[in-house]
mmCIF file of N, CA and C in Angstrom:
data_model
loop_
_atom_site.group_PDB
_atom_site.id
_atom_site.type_symbol
_atom_site.label_atom_id
_atom_site.label_comp_id
_atom_site.label_asym_id
_atom_site.label_seq_id
_atom_site.Cartn_x
_atom_site.Cartn_y
_atom_site.Cartn_z
ATOM 1 N N MET A 1 65.975 128.295 121.332
ATOM 2 C CA MET A 1 66.724 127.699 120.260
ATOM 3 C C MET A 1 66.924 126.193 120.522
ATOM 4 N N HIS A 2 66.788 125.394 119.496
ATOM 5 C CA HIS A 2 66.928 123.934 119.646
ATOM 6 C C HIS A 2 68.015 123.456 118.664
ATOM 7 N N HIS A 3 68.752 122.444 119.129
ATOM 8 C CA HIS A 3 69.734 121.808 118.288
ATOM 9 C C HIS A 3 69.470 120.313 118.314
ATOM 10 N N ALA A 4 69.639 119.650 117.161
ATOM 11 C CA ALA A 4 69.469 118.210 117.135
ATOM 12 C C ALA A 4 70.550 117.628 116.253
ATOM 13 N N THR A 5 71.000 116.430 116.592
ATOM 14 C CA THR A 5 71.910 115.710 115.706
ATOM 15 C C THR A 5 71.320 114.384 115.372
ATOM 16 N N SER A 6 71.737 113.833 114.283
ATOM 17 C CA SER A 6 71.225 112.542 113.850
ATOM 18 C C SER A 6 72.351 111.809 113.119
ATOM 19 N N THR A 7 72.347 110.516 113.248
ATOM 20 C CA THR A 7 73.299 109.698 112.545
ATOM 21 C C THR A 7 72.565 109.006 111.392
ATOM 22 N N VAL A 8 73.062 109.135 110.176
ATOM 23 C CA VAL A 8 72.476 108.484 109.041
ATOM 24 C C VAL A 8 73.487 107.573 108.394
ATOM 25 N N SER A 9 73.091 106.399 108.073
ATOM 26 C CA SER A 9 73.989 105.490 107.383
ATOM 27 C C SER A 9 73.369 105.202 106.021
ATOM 28 N N ALA A 10 74.164 105.441 104.968
ATOM 29 C CA ALA A 10 73.703 105.188 103.649
ATOM 30 C C ALA A 10 74.816 104.494 102.858
ATOM 31 N N VAL A 11 74.433 103.639 101.950
ATOM 32 C CA VAL A 11 75.453 102.882 101.168
ATOM 33 C C VAL A 11 75.293 103.313 99.687
ATOM 34 N N PHE A 12 76.368 103.707 99.093
ATOM 35 C CA PHE A 12 76.435 104.123 97.693
ATOM 36 C C PHE A 12 77.423 103.239 96.990
ATOM 37 N N ASP A 13 77.100 102.847 95.783
ATOM 38 C CA ASP A 13 78.025 102.025 95.040
ATOM 39 C C ASP A 13 78.843 102.824 94.013
ATOM 40 N N GLU A 14 78.629 104.106 93.929
ATOM 41 C CA GLU A 14 79.352 104.982 93.061
ATOM 42 C C GLU A 14 79.627 106.295 93.732
ATOM 43 N N HIS A 15 80.902 106.715 93.803
ATOM 44 C CA HIS A 15 81.186 107.973 94.494
ATOM 45 C C HIS A 15 80.580 109.192 93.845
ATOM 46 N N GLU A 16 80.266 109.164 92.554
ATOM 47 C CA GLU A 16 79.591 110.250 91.900
ATOM 48 C C GLU A 16 78.155 110.469 92.446
ATOM 49 N N ARG A 17 77.463 109.353 92.695
ATOM 50 C CA ARG A 17 76.118 109.390 93.240
ATOM 51 C C ARG A 17 76.183 109.909 94.694
ATOM 52 N N LEU A 18 77.203 109.501 95.464
ATOM 53 C CA LEU A 18 77.313 109.977 96.798
ATOM 54 C C LEU A 18 77.550 111.505 96.794
ATOM 55 N N GLY A 19 78.392 111.979 95.850
ATOM 56 C CA GLY A 19 78.675 113.414 95.764
ATOM 57 C C GLY A 19 77.369 114.189 95.484
ATOM 58 N N ALA A 20 76.548 113.687 94.592
ATOM 59 C CA ALA A 20 75.305 114.356 94.246
ATOM 60 C C ALA A 20 74.371 114.396 95.486
ATOM 61 N N TRP A 21 74.317 113.312 96.186
ATOM 62 C CA TRP A 21 73.447 113.233 97.425
ATOM 63 C C TRP A 21 73.970 114.190 98.460
ATOM 64 N N LEU A 22 75.287 114.213 98.659
ATOM 65 C CA LEU A 22 75.864 115.168 99.635
ATOM 66 C C LEU A 22 75.573 116.607 99.241
ATOM 67 N N GLU A 23 75.651 116.920 98.028
ATOM 68 C CA GLU A 23 75.382 118.251 97.531
ATOM 69 C C GLU A 23 73.919 118.650 97.885
ATOM 70 N N THR A 24 73.020 117.690 97.641
ATOM 71 C CA THR A 24 71.579 117.977 97.946
ATOM 72 C C THR A 24 71.376 118.231 99.425
ATOM 73 N N ILE A 25 71.856 117.328 100.301
ATOM 74 C CA ILE A 25 71.530 117.484 101.708
ATOM 75 C C ILE A 25 72.300 118.630 102.355
ATOM 76 N N THR A 26 73.547 118.891 101.957
ATOM 77 C CA THR A 26 74.263 119.978 102.545
ATOM 78 C C THR A 26 73.785 121.321 102.053
ATOM 79 N N GLY A 27 72.975 121.316 101.011
ATOM 80 C CA GLY A 27 72.375 122.561 100.508
ATOM 81 C C GLY A 27 71.181 122.966 101.384
ATOM 82 N N MET A 28 70.730 122.061 102.243
ATOM 83 C CA MET A 28 69.600 122.324 103.135
ATOM 84 C C MET A 28 70.095 123.180 104.350
ATOM 85 N N GLU A 29 69.281 124.151 104.720
ATOM 86 C CA GLU A 29 69.617 124.993 105.851
ATOM 87 C C GLU A 29 69.760 124.179 107.108
ATOM 88 N N GLY A 30 70.897 124.392 107.857
ATOM 89 C CA GLY A 30 71.113 123.723 109.092
ATOM 90 C C GLY A 30 71.641 122.315 109.028
ATOM 91 N N VAL A 31 71.902 121.816 107.820
ATOM 92 C CA VAL A 31 72.378 120.402 107.641
ATOM 93 C C VAL A 31 73.861 120.493 107.371
ATOM 94 N N SER A 32 74.614 119.711 108.067
ATOM 95 C CA SER A 32 76.077 119.556 107.777
ATOM 96 C C SER A 32 76.418 118.082 107.883
ATOM 97 N N VAL A 33 77.527 117.710 107.272
ATOM 98 C CA VAL A 33 78.017 116.366 107.316
ATOM 99 C C VAL A 33 79.318 116.413 108.153
ATOM 100 N N GLN A 34 79.353 115.638 109.200
ATOM 101 C CA GLN A 34 80.528 115.614 110.121
ATOM 102 C C GLN A 34 81.525 114.512 109.754
ATOM 103 N N GLN A 35 81.092 113.431 109.163
ATOM 104 C CA GLN A 35 81.954 112.306 108.923
ATOM 105 C C GLN A 35 81.502 111.528 107.693
ATOM 106 N N LEU A 36 82.495 111.044 106.962
ATOM 107 C CA LEU A 36 82.231 110.228 105.776
ATOM 108 C C LEU A 36 83.199 109.057 105.811
ATOM 109 N N ASP A 37 82.688 107.814 105.860
ATOM 110 C CA ASP A 37 83.556 106.690 105.891
ATOM 111 C C ASP A 37 83.419 105.888 104.595
ATOM 112 N N TRP A 38 84.574 105.435 104.118
ATOM 113 C CA TRP A 38 84.638 104.634 102.894
ATOM 114 C C TRP A 38 84.861 103.164 103.264
ATOM 115 N N SER A 39 84.288 102.275 102.542
ATOM 116 C CA SER A 39 84.597 100.844 102.682
ATOM 117 C C SER A 39 84.373 100.169 101.375
ATOM 118 N N LEU A 40 84.884 98.976 101.241
ATOM 119 C CA LEU A 40 84.695 98.187 100.051
ATOM 120 C C LEU A 40 83.607 97.144 100.260
ATOM 121 N N THR A 41 82.971 96.731 99.192
ATOM 122 C CA THR A 41 82.071 95.650 99.291
ATOM 123 C C THR A 41 82.874 94.404 99.664
ATOM 124 N N GLU A 42 82.275 93.418 100.259
ATOM 125 C CA GLU A 42 82.964 92.226 100.706
ATOM 126 C C GLU A 42 83.707 91.513 99.498
ATOM 127 N N SER A 43 82.995 91.471 98.330
ATOM 128 C CA SER A 43 83.602 90.796 97.180
ATOM 129 C C SER A 43 84.795 91.600 96.606
ATOM 130 N N SER A 44 84.698 92.880 96.636
ATOM 131 C CA SER A 44 85.802 93.748 96.150
ATOM 132 C C SER A 44 86.962 93.632 97.089
ATOM 133 N N ARG A 45 86.715 93.630 98.412
ATOM 134 C CA ARG A 45 87.767 93.509 99.368
ATOM 135 C C ARG A 45 88.489 92.185 99.280
ATOM 136 N N MET A 46 87.722 91.100 99.128
ATOM 137 C CA MET A 46 88.305 89.745 99.046
ATOM 138 C C MET A 46 89.151 89.638 97.757
ATOM 139 N N ALA A 47 88.696 90.190 96.659
ATOM 140 C CA ALA A 47 89.437 90.094 95.378
ATOM 141 C C ALA A 47 90.737 90.896 95.518
ATOM 142 N N ALA A 48 90.694 92.051 96.144
ATOM 143 C CA ALA A 48 91.931 92.872 96.312
ATOM 144 C C ALA A 48 92.875 92.186 97.250
ATOM 145 N N GLU A 49 92.402 91.623 98.320
ATOM 146 C CA GLU A 49 93.266 90.871 99.251
ATOM 147 C C GLU A 49 93.893 89.651 98.605
ATOM 148 N N THR A 50 93.117 88.934 97.793
ATOM 149 C CA THR A 50 93.624 87.722 97.122
ATOM 150 C C THR A 50 94.773 88.137 96.184
ATOM 151 N N GLU A 51 94.597 89.221 95.428
ATOM 152 C CA GLU A 51 95.637 89.646 94.556
ATOM 153 C C GLU A 51 96.879 90.069 95.314
ATOM 154 N N ALA A 52 96.697 90.815 96.415
ATOM 155 C CA ALA A 52 97.816 91.229 97.257
ATOM 156 C C ALA A 52 98.541 90.079 97.879
ATOM 157 N N LEU A 53 97.792 89.048 98.295
ATOM 158 C CA LEU A 53 98.398 87.871 98.917
ATOM 159 C C LEU A 53 99.249 87.113 97.920
ATOM 160 N N GLY A 54 98.770 86.988 96.690
ATOM 161 C CA GLY A 54 99.570 86.357 95.664
ATOM 162 C C GLY A 54 100.893 87.115 95.443
ATOM 163 N N ALA A 55 100.795 88.401 95.426
ATOM 164 C CA ALA A 55 101.987 89.219 95.216
ATOM 165 C C ALA A 55 102.948 89.117 96.400
ATOM 166 N N ALA A 56 102.419 89.017 97.573
ATOM 167 C CA ALA A 56 103.262 88.855 98.809
ATOM 168 C C ALA A 56 103.990 87.565 98.774
ATOM 169 N N VAL A 57 103.314 86.485 98.392
ATOM 170 C CA VAL A 57 103.991 85.154 98.312
ATOM 171 C C VAL A 57 105.014 85.144 97.223
ATOM 172 N N SER A 58 104.723 85.746 96.084
ATOM 173 C CA SER A 58 105.711 85.812 94.980
ATOM 174 C C SER A 58 106.923 86.634 95.398
ATOM 175 N N ASP A 59 106.704 87.710 96.140
ATOM 176 C CA ASP A 59 107.798 88.528 96.590
ATOM 177 C C ASP A 59 108.709 87.774 97.592
ATOM 178 N N ALA A 60 108.050 86.991 98.493
ATOM 179 C CA ALA A 60 108.815 86.215 99.449
ATOM 180 C C ALA A 60 109.687 85.186 98.744
ATOM 181 N N ARG A 61 109.169 84.569 97.689
ATOM 182 C CA ARG A 61 109.946 83.600 96.953
ATOM 183 C C ARG A 61 111.105 84.305 96.197
ATOM 184 N N ARG A 62 110.803 85.464 95.563
ATOM 185 C CA ARG A 62 111.820 86.169 94.833
ATOM 186 C C ARG A 62 112.964 86.567 95.767
ATOM 187 N N ARG A 63 112.617 87.032 96.942
ATOM 188 C CA ARG A 63 113.659 87.434 97.890
ATOM 189 C C ARG A 63 114.491 86.231 98.366
ATOM 190 N N ALA A 64 113.816 85.124 98.632
ATOM 191 C CA ALA A 64 114.533 83.892 99.027
ATOM 192 C C ALA A 64 115.458 83.415 97.937
ATOM 193 N N GLU A 65 115.011 83.513 96.669
ATOM 194 C CA GLU A 65 115.844 83.120 95.532
ATOM 195 C C GLU A 65 117.074 84.021 95.434
ATOM 196 N N ALA A 66 116.918 85.303 95.686
ATOM 197 C CA ALA A 66 118.067 86.225 95.639
ATOM 198 C C ALA A 66 119.037 85.891 96.731
ATOM 199 N N ILE A 67 118.572 85.561 97.924
ATOM 200 C CA ILE A 67 119.481 85.207 99.022
ATOM 201 C C ILE A 67 120.201 83.878 98.697
ATOM 202 N N ALA A 68 119.424 82.897 98.243
ATOM 203 C CA ALA A 68 120.044 81.632 97.890
ATOM 204 C C ALA A 68 121.125 81.755 96.787
ATOM 205 N N SER A 69 120.810 82.589 95.791
ATOM 206 C CA SER A 69 121.748 82.859 94.696
ATOM 207 C C SER A 69 123.025 83.499 95.198
ATOM 208 N N ALA A 70 122.857 84.458 96.127
ATOM 209 C CA ALA A 70 124.009 85.154 96.698
ATOM 210 C C ALA A 70 124.911 84.178 97.475
ATOM 211 N N LEU A 71 124.316 83.141 97.969
ATOM 212 C CA LEU A 71 125.038 82.142 98.756
ATOM 213 C C LEU A 71 125.593 81.010 97.825
ATOM 214 N N GLY A 72 125.285 81.097 96.546
ATOM 215 C CA GLY A 72 125.787 80.077 95.625
ATOM 216 C C GLY A 72 124.920 78.843 95.584
ATOM 217 N N LEU A 73 123.708 78.917 96.129
ATOM 218 C CA LEU A 73 122.833 77.755 96.167
ATOM 219 C C LEU A 73 121.859 77.845 94.944
ATOM 220 N N LEU A 74 121.581 76.694 94.352
ATOM 221 C CA LEU A 74 120.880 76.676 93.071
ATOM 222 C C LEU A 74 119.418 76.268 93.251
ATOM 223 N N SER A 75 119.171 75.419 94.197
ATOM 224 C CA SER A 75 117.851 74.838 94.352
ATOM 225 C C SER A 75 117.097 75.449 95.515
ATOM 226 N N LEU A 76 115.864 75.844 95.318
ATOM 227 C CA LEU A 76 115.072 76.458 96.382
ATOM 228 C C LEU A 76 113.716 75.716 96.456
ATOM 229 N N ARG A 77 113.369 75.297 97.631
ATOM 230 C CA ARG A 77 112.097 74.593 97.800
ATOM 231 C C ARG A 77 111.344 75.308 98.936
ATOM 232 N N THR A 78 110.048 75.574 98.693
ATOM 233 C CA THR A 78 109.199 76.157 99.700
ATOM 234 C C THR A 78 108.725 75.084 100.639
ATOM 235 N N ILE A 79 108.858 75.332 101.985
ATOM 236 C CA ILE A 79 108.418 74.282 102.916
ATOM 237 C C ILE A 79 107.250 74.783 103.771
ATOM 238 N N ALA A 80 107.100 76.127 103.864
ATOM 239 C CA ALA A 80 105.937 76.615 104.602
ATOM 240 C C ALA A 80 105.628 78.081 104.283
ATOM 241 N N VAL A 81 104.368 78.406 104.170
ATOM 242 C CA VAL A 81 103.932 79.797 103.998
ATOM 243 C C VAL A 81 102.700 79.979 104.817
ATOM 244 N N SER A 82 102.673 81.048 105.625
ATOM 245 C CA SER A 82 101.532 81.300 106.472
ATOM 246 C C SER A 82 101.288 82.774 106.736
ATOM 247 N N ASP A 83 100.162 83.047 107.357
ATOM 248 C CA ASP A 83 99.952 84.406 107.894
ATOM 249 C C ASP A 83 100.975 84.642 108.999
ATOM 250 N N PRO A 84 101.299 85.853 109.269
ATOM 251 C CA PRO A 84 102.243 86.155 110.353
ATOM 252 C C PRO A 84 101.777 85.534 111.718
ATOM 253 N N GLY A 85 102.792 84.950 112.430
ATOM 254 C CA GLY A 85 102.482 84.444 113.756
ATOM 255 C C GLY A 85 102.088 82.976 113.807
ATOM 256 N N LEU A 86 101.910 82.356 112.636
ATOM 257 C CA LEU A 86 101.451 80.973 112.625
ATOM 258 C C LEU A 86 102.562 79.945 112.430
ATOM 259 N N LEU A 87 103.741 80.397 112.036
ATOM 260 C CA LEU A 87 104.861 79.463 111.955
ATOM 261 C C LEU A 87 105.557 79.393 113.281
ATOM 262 N N SER A 88 106.078 78.215 113.627
ATOM 263 C CA SER A 88 106.833 78.071 114.863
ATOM 264 C C SER A 88 108.306 78.028 114.521
ATOM 265 N N ASP A 89 109.157 78.453 115.485
ATOM 266 C CA ASP A 89 110.564 78.344 115.259
ATOM 267 C C ASP A 89 111.009 76.938 115.634
ATOM 268 N N SER A 90 112.301 76.666 115.626
ATOM 269 C CA SER A 90 112.819 75.337 115.834
ATOM 270 C C SER A 90 112.563 74.746 117.219
ATOM 271 N N VAL A 91 112.265 75.585 118.205
ATOM 272 C CA VAL A 91 112.006 75.041 119.543
ATOM 273 C C VAL A 91 110.478 75.123 119.889
ATOM 274 N N GLY A 92 109.647 75.433 118.902
ATOM 275 C CA GLY A 92 108.244 75.369 119.111
ATOM 276 C C GLY A 92 107.607 76.675 119.536
ATOM 277 N N ALA A 93 108.358 77.762 119.704
ATOM 278 C CA ALA A 93 107.704 79.054 120.089
ATOM 279 C C ALA A 93 107.100 79.644 118.862
ATOM 280 N N THR A 94 106.045 80.390 119.022
ATOM 281 C CA THR A 94 105.407 81.065 117.932
ATOM 282 C C THR A 94 106.150 82.324 117.537
ATOM 283 N N ILE A 95 106.347 82.560 116.269
ATOM 284 C CA ILE A 95 106.934 83.794 115.749
ATOM 285 C C ILE A 95 105.953 84.883 115.897
ATOM 286 N N ALA A 96 106.327 85.983 116.505
ATOM 287 C CA ALA A 96 105.377 87.078 116.700
ATOM 288 C C ALA A 96 105.098 87.853 115.416
ATOM 289 N N ALA A 97 103.879 88.237 115.252
ATOM 290 C CA ALA A 97 103.522 89.077 114.116
ATOM 291 C C ALA A 97 103.751 90.508 114.409
ATOM 292 N N SER A 98 104.373 91.270 113.541
ATOM 293 C CA SER A 98 104.601 92.675 113.813
ATOM 294 C C SER A 98 103.511 93.522 113.272
ATOM 295 N N ASP A 99 102.659 92.985 112.392
ATOM 296 C CA ASP A 99 101.582 93.777 111.811
ATOM 297 C C ASP A 99 100.497 92.781 111.358
ATOM 298 N N VAL A 100 99.326 93.265 111.137
ATOM 299 C CA VAL A 100 98.257 92.437 110.664
ATOM 300 C C VAL A 100 97.907 92.847 109.231
ATOM 301 N N ALA A 101 97.623 91.874 108.393
ATOM 302 C CA ALA A 101 97.322 92.135 106.972
ATOM 303 C C ALA A 101 95.900 92.703 106.876
ATOM 304 N N LEU A 102 95.762 93.976 106.755
ATOM 305 C CA LEU A 102 94.488 94.612 106.661
ATOM 306 C C LEU A 102 94.483 95.630 105.519
ATOM 307 N N PRO A 103 93.288 95.782 104.920
ATOM 308 C CA PRO A 103 93.266 96.868 103.881
ATOM 309 C C PRO A 103 93.287 98.208 104.543
ATOM 310 N N ARG A 104 93.967 99.134 103.914
ATOM 311 C CA ARG A 104 93.914 100.520 104.362
ATOM 312 C C ARG A 104 92.857 101.172 103.492
ATOM 313 N N MET A 105 91.799 101.587 104.143
ATOM 314 C CA MET A 105 90.638 102.071 103.470
ATOM 315 C C MET A 105 90.867 103.359 102.670
ATOM 316 N N MET A 106 89.958 103.560 101.761
ATOM 317 C CA MET A 106 90.009 104.750 100.924
ATOM 318 C C MET A 106 89.802 106.012 101.770
ATOM 319 N N LYS A 107 90.379 107.063 101.340
ATOM 320 C CA LYS A 107 90.091 108.396 101.893
ATOM 321 C C LYS A 107 89.678 109.285 100.722
ATOM 322 N N ALA A 108 88.995 110.338 101.048
ATOM 323 C CA ALA A 108 88.556 111.193 99.951
ATOM 324 C C ALA A 108 88.550 112.637 100.393
ATOM 325 N N SER A 109 88.762 113.531 99.482
ATOM 326 C CA SER A 109 88.514 114.921 99.738
ATOM 327 C C SER A 109 87.234 115.315 99.001
ATOM 328 N N ALA A 110 86.599 116.327 99.486
ATOM 329 C CA ALA A 110 85.320 116.777 98.852
ATOM 330 C C ALA A 110 85.461 118.259 98.502
ATOM 331 N N PRO A 111 86.227 118.562 97.461
ATOM 332 C CA PRO A 111 86.359 119.987 97.116
ATOM 333 C C PRO A 111 85.085 120.494 96.452
ATOM 334 N N ALA A 112 84.756 121.713 96.748
ATOM 335 C CA ALA A 112 83.584 122.323 96.077
ATOM 336 C C ALA A 112 84.030 122.832 94.717
ATOM 337 N N SER A 113 83.162 122.668 93.754
ATOM 338 C CA SER A 113 83.476 123.156 92.401
ATOM 339 C C SER A 113 82.196 123.672 91.801
ATOM 340 N N ALA A 114 82.301 124.176 90.550
ATOM 341 C CA ALA A 114 81.129 124.642 89.879
ATOM 342 C C ALA A 114 80.166 123.503 89.621
ATOM 343 N N GLU A 115 80.693 122.294 89.627
ATOM 344 C CA GLU A 115 79.875 121.110 89.438
ATOM 345 C C GLU A 115 79.289 120.551 90.730
ATOM 346 N N GLY A 116 79.535 121.224 91.842
ATOM 347 C CA GLY A 116 79.074 120.735 93.121
ATOM 348 C C GLY A 116 80.167 120.008 93.810
ATOM 349 N N ILE A 117 79.806 119.108 94.689
ATOM 350 C CA ILE A 117 80.749 118.321 95.487
ATOM 351 C C ILE A 117 81.318 117.208 94.609
ATOM 352 N N VAL A 118 82.671 117.206 94.491
ATOM 353 C CA VAL A 118 83.318 116.186 93.659
ATOM 354 C C VAL A 118 84.181 115.332 94.660
ATOM 355 N N LEU A 119 83.836 114.048 94.720
ATOM 356 C CA LEU A 119 84.608 113.157 95.559
ATOM 357 C C LEU A 119 85.650 112.439 94.754
ATOM 358 N N GLU A 120 86.874 112.406 95.191
ATOM 359 C CA GLU A 120 87.928 111.680 94.549
ATOM 360 C C GLU A 120 88.621 110.738 95.487
ATOM 361 N N PRO A 121 88.176 109.498 95.521
ATOM 362 C CA PRO A 121 88.775 108.521 96.446
ATOM 363 C C PRO A 121 90.281 108.338 96.139
ATOM 364 N N ALA A 122 91.043 108.217 97.219
ATOM 365 C CA ALA A 122 92.448 107.954 97.104
ATOM 366 C C ALA A 122 92.639 106.498 96.635
ATOM 367 N N GLU A 123 93.808 106.238 96.079
ATOM 368 C CA GLU A 123 94.110 104.875 95.695
ATOM 369 C C GLU A 123 94.087 103.928 96.886
ATOM 370 N N LEU A 124 93.511 102.768 96.640
ATOM 371 C CA LEU A 124 93.456 101.757 97.717
ATOM 372 C C LEU A 124 94.830 101.115 97.936
ATOM 373 N N GLU A 125 95.146 100.969 99.192
ATOM 374 C CA GLU A 125 96.400 100.266 99.582
ATOM 375 C C GLU A 125 96.103 99.109 100.504
ATOM 376 N N ILE A 126 96.487 97.919 100.054
ATOM 377 C CA ILE A 126 96.284 96.744 100.898
ATOM 378 C C ILE A 126 97.631 96.178 101.230
ATOM 379 N N VAL A 127 97.882 95.994 102.505
ATOM 380 C CA VAL A 127 99.185 95.466 102.985
ATOM 381 C C VAL A 127 98.976 94.030 103.425
ATOM 382 N N ILE A 128 99.708 93.112 102.866
ATOM 383 C CA ILE A 128 99.619 91.723 103.230
ATOM 384 C C ILE A 128 100.992 91.238 103.630
ATOM 385 N N LEU A 129 101.137 90.673 104.790
ATOM 386 C CA LEU A 129 102.408 90.135 105.237
ATOM 387 C C LEU A 129 102.277 88.595 105.285
ATOM 388 N N VAL A 130 103.332 87.934 104.881
ATOM 389 C CA VAL A 130 103.402 86.476 104.972
ATOM 390 C C VAL A 130 104.715 86.086 105.617
ATOM 391 N N HIS A 131 104.684 84.981 106.288
ATOM 392 C CA HIS A 131 105.927 84.345 106.760
ATOM 393 C C HIS A 131 106.121 83.081 105.897
ATOM 394 N N ALA A 132 107.344 82.907 105.468
ATOM 395 C CA ALA A 132 107.604 81.764 104.579
ATOM 396 C C ALA A 132 108.989 81.158 104.972
ATOM 397 N N ARG A 133 109.075 79.887 104.731
ATOM 398 C CA ARG A 133 110.267 79.106 104.982
ATOM 399 C C ARG A 133 110.628 78.393 103.701
ATOM 400 N N PHE A 134 111.935 78.427 103.412
ATOM 401 C CA PHE A 134 112.429 77.818 102.247
ATOM 402 C C PHE A 134 113.652 76.951 102.565
ATOM 403 N N VAL A 135 113.919 75.903 101.809
ATOM 404 C CA VAL A 135 115.179 75.102 101.953
ATOM 405 C C VAL A 135 115.921 75.347 100.621
ATOM 406 N N ALA A 136 117.165 75.760 100.752
ATOM 407 C CA ALA A 136 118.028 75.998 99.568
ATOM 408 C C ALA A 136 119.159 74.985 99.606
ATOM 409 N N GLU A 137 119.530 74.511 98.440
ATOM 410 C CA GLU A 137 120.618 73.560 98.331
ATOM 411 C C GLU A 137 121.522 73.987 97.124
#
């Protein structure tokens, strides 16, 4: 008896086409799929990160405005916005980053159905952290 394993890398731009391909190859005797990885194209990833970054900066400003308002301050001016860990405190030490802004990649289940393998990617979640400084008066 002989056993063999092989690693195959294929790129699909539609999860429906991937499902059809998986149905074909897993229908072959002795063929099984051990792992399936999802990733975004570079342009899709950059677009999603840009949108999330804009939302993170807007959220930082909204939160700073709420704090300033609670203190009775009316004017808020942004003095610095950066990725985590790039701002220095008042004595020159670097502020530590607690997390890195990375996309959380898609996951999928592959339930069998009368239509064959149906892949349903989970919703994409991109987490972006920013450090921001404001002056309120």
